[in-house]
Short mmCIF file of C-alpha atoms in Angstrom, two decimals:
data_model
loop_
_atom_site.label_atom_id
_atom_site.label_comp_id
_atom_site.label_asym_id
_atom_site.label_seq_id
_atom_site.Cartn_x
_atom_site.Cartn_y
_atom_site.Cartn_z
CA MET N 1 23.77 -61.30 -31.84
CA ALA N 2 26.13 -60.41 -28.62
CA GLU N 3 27.61 -57.44 -30.64
CA GLU N 4 23.72 -56.11 -30.68
CA ARG N 5 22.96 -56.78 -26.76
CA ALA N 6 26.51 -54.85 -26.07
CA GLU N 7 25.61 -51.88 -27.84
CA GLU N 8 21.94 -52.05 -26.45
CA LYS N 9 23.83 -51.50 -23.03
CA LYS N 10 25.84 -49.14 -24.12
CA GLY N 11 22.87 -47.13 -25.49
CA SER N 12 20.90 -47.71 -21.94
CA LYS N 13 24.28 -46.66 -19.71
CA LYS N 14 24.08 -43.19 -21.90
CA LEU N 15 20.34 -43.04 -21.25
CA LEU N 16 20.75 -43.53 -17.45
CA PHE N 17 23.79 -40.92 -17.86
CA ILE N 18 21.74 -38.35 -19.71
CA LEU N 19 18.23 -38.76 -18.61
CA PRO N 20 18.87 -37.33 -15.26
CA ILE N 21 20.91 -34.52 -16.36
CA PHE N 22 17.80 -33.70 -18.63
CA VAL N 23 15.43 -34.02 -15.54
CA LEU N 24 17.62 -31.39 -13.77
CA LEU N 25 17.99 -28.84 -16.66
CA LEU N 26 14.02 -29.31 -17.09
CA ALA N 27 13.45 -28.52 -13.52
CA GLY N 28 15.96 -25.49 -13.19
CA VAL N 29 14.11 -23.97 -16.13
CA GLY N 30 10.83 -24.55 -14.78
CA GLY N 31 12.20 -23.17 -11.59
CA GLY N 32 13.51 -19.98 -13.16
CA VAL N 33 10.27 -19.36 -14.98
CA TYR N 34 8.40 -19.56 -11.64
CA PHE N 35 10.53 -17.37 -9.84
CA PHE N 36 11.27 -14.61 -12.41
CA LEU N 37 7.63 -14.50 -13.83
CA LEU N 38 4.90 -15.88 -11.81
CA LYS N 39 6.29 -15.08 -8.15
CA LYS N 40 6.37 -11.06 -9.16
CA SER N 41 2.59 -11.49 -9.49
CA ASP N 42 2.28 -13.14 -5.77
CA LYS N 43 4.14 -9.94 -4.42
CA GLU N 44 1.56 -7.70 -6.51
CA GLU N 45 -1.09 -9.51 -4.82
CA GLU N 46 0.78 -9.00 -1.49
CA ASP N 47 1.04 -5.21 -1.90
CA LYS N 48 -2.79 -5.00 -2.45
CA PRO N 49 -4.69 -5.04 1.08
CA SER N 50 -7.02 -8.16 1.64
CA LEU N 51 -10.11 -7.64 3.42
CA SER N 52 -8.46 -9.47 6.58
CA GLN N 53 -5.44 -6.69 6.32
CA ILE N 54 -7.63 -3.63 6.27
CA GLY N 55 -7.23 -1.89 9.43
CA VAL N 56 -9.94 -0.18 11.65
CA MET N 57 -11.82 2.92 10.27
CA VAL N 58 -12.52 6.11 12.32
CA ASP N 59 -14.60 8.29 10.62
CA LEU N 60 -13.62 11.98 11.85
CA GLY N 61 -16.51 13.76 10.23
CA VAL N 62 -16.27 16.86 7.99
CA PHE N 63 -13.99 19.96 8.23
CA THR N 64 -14.59 23.04 6.77
CA VAL N 65 -11.77 25.62 6.97
CA ASN N 66 -10.53 28.53 5.52
CA LEU N 67 -7.52 27.97 3.05
CA ALA N 68 -3.95 30.31 2.78
CA ASP N 69 -5.20 32.26 -0.34
CA LYS N 70 -4.25 35.52 0.19
CA ASP N 71 -5.82 37.39 -3.11
CA THR N 72 -9.32 35.74 -2.53
CA ASP N 73 -11.50 33.62 0.03
CA ALA N 74 -10.95 30.00 -0.30
CA TYR N 75 -12.87 27.39 1.68
CA ALA N 76 -12.00 23.44 1.76
CA ARG N 77 -14.71 21.07 2.90
CA VAL N 78 -12.99 17.84 3.87
CA ALA N 79 -14.50 14.48 5.29
CA ILE N 80 -11.49 12.59 6.46
CA THR N 81 -11.46 8.74 7.70
CA LEU N 82 -8.26 7.07 9.31
CA GLU N 83 -7.50 3.82 9.06
CA LEU N 84 -5.57 2.36 12.20
CA PRO N 85 -4.19 -0.95 13.01
CA ASN N 86 -5.83 -2.12 15.78
CA GLU N 87 -8.68 -1.06 18.41
CA LYS N 88 -5.94 -0.06 20.82
CA VAL N 89 -5.18 2.70 18.64
CA ARG N 90 -8.95 3.36 17.95
CA GLN N 91 -9.03 4.04 21.74
CA GLU N 92 -6.21 6.28 21.56
CA VAL N 93 -7.75 8.23 18.86
CA ASP N 94 -10.70 8.71 20.81
CA LYS N 95 -8.83 10.20 23.91
CA ARG N 96 -6.74 12.40 21.69
CA LEU N 97 -9.81 13.67 19.35
CA PRO N 98 -9.55 17.50 20.11
CA ILE N 99 -5.69 17.44 19.53
CA ILE N 100 -5.92 15.30 16.14
CA LYS N 101 -9.03 17.48 14.87
CA ASP N 102 -6.73 20.50 15.68
CA ALA N 103 -3.95 19.35 13.82
CA ILE N 104 -6.25 18.47 10.60
CA ILE N 105 -7.44 22.28 10.69
CA ASP N 106 -4.00 23.66 11.21
CA VAL N 107 -2.47 21.61 8.21
CA VAL N 108 -5.62 22.15 5.73
CA SER N 109 -5.98 25.65 6.68
CA SER N 110 -2.03 25.94 5.76
CA LYS N 111 -2.75 24.92 2.04
CA THR N 112 -3.73 27.12 -0.98
CA SER N 113 -6.81 26.32 -2.84
CA ASP N 114 -4.57 25.62 -6.04
CA PHE N 115 -2.51 23.46 -4.19
CA VAL N 116 -5.36 21.03 -2.82
CA ARG N 117 -7.04 20.82 -6.04
CA THR N 118 -4.38 18.76 -7.68
CA PRO N 119 -3.85 15.22 -7.29
CA GLU N 120 -0.18 15.60 -6.16
CA GLY N 121 -1.41 18.09 -3.63
CA LYS N 122 -4.14 15.90 -2.15
CA GLU N 123 -1.39 13.32 -2.00
CA SER N 124 0.69 15.47 -0.58
CA LEU N 125 -1.46 16.48 2.14
CA ARG N 126 -2.51 12.99 2.76
CA LEU N 127 1.08 12.21 3.67
CA GLU N 128 1.87 15.31 5.85
CA LEU N 129 -1.44 14.44 7.94
CA ILE N 130 -0.39 11.08 8.37
CA LYS N 131 3.14 11.86 9.53
CA ARG N 132 1.53 14.80 11.88
CA LEU N 133 -1.24 12.71 13.48
CA ASN N 134 1.64 9.58 14.11
CA ILE N 135 3.44 12.12 16.03
CA ILE N 136 0.41 12.94 18.18
CA LEU N 137 -0.46 9.02 18.60
CA VAL N 138 2.33 7.14 20.75
CA GLU N 139 0.45 3.56 20.98
CA GLY N 140 0.31 3.11 17.31
CA GLY N 141 0.16 5.02 13.70
CA VAL N 142 -2.28 5.99 11.05
CA ARG N 143 -1.85 3.69 8.51
CA ASN N 144 -3.98 5.83 5.64
CA ILE N 145 -6.12 8.90 5.37
CA TYR N 146 -9.08 8.54 3.24
CA PHE N 147 -10.68 11.82 1.96
CA THR N 148 -14.60 10.61 1.70
CA GLU N 149 -15.29 14.27 0.55
CA PHE N 150 -13.29 17.16 -0.72
CA VAL N 151 -14.56 20.23 -2.03
CA VAL N 152 -12.87 23.41 -2.65
CA GLN N 153 -14.47 26.86 -3.24
CA THR N 154 -13.39 30.08 -3.98
CA SER N 155 -15.02 33.40 -4.21
#
């Protein structure tokens, strides 16, 4: 009987030693799974703007401009909305509206119809406009530009 109790004590000592190691190992595996698999989806959600992250929208209206095609007459009709970080920048946009509209006309009219018809061309135009307008605005910058209408006509 004494031998059985001695063996039970040995077994319980082994269990007390192995159990914490097993718990730590299990926690490490669980943490690794969370970090590598679930954390990525959190970052993807952060990249998507939530309603609280959407900035101040300013509709600049519709621009109808001649395009830079040499062999034919080409026109673009583009409606543009700016996304701004805050009201302070919106007030600056209101003050510099003629300069901003001139810059937009200058940039859009420098493109050809073949260029602005492609998705890559539109994205390039968007980035060029953001860069150009951010030079004009000193209080802040344009977060994004949205083309709410985009029509190209050639004759």
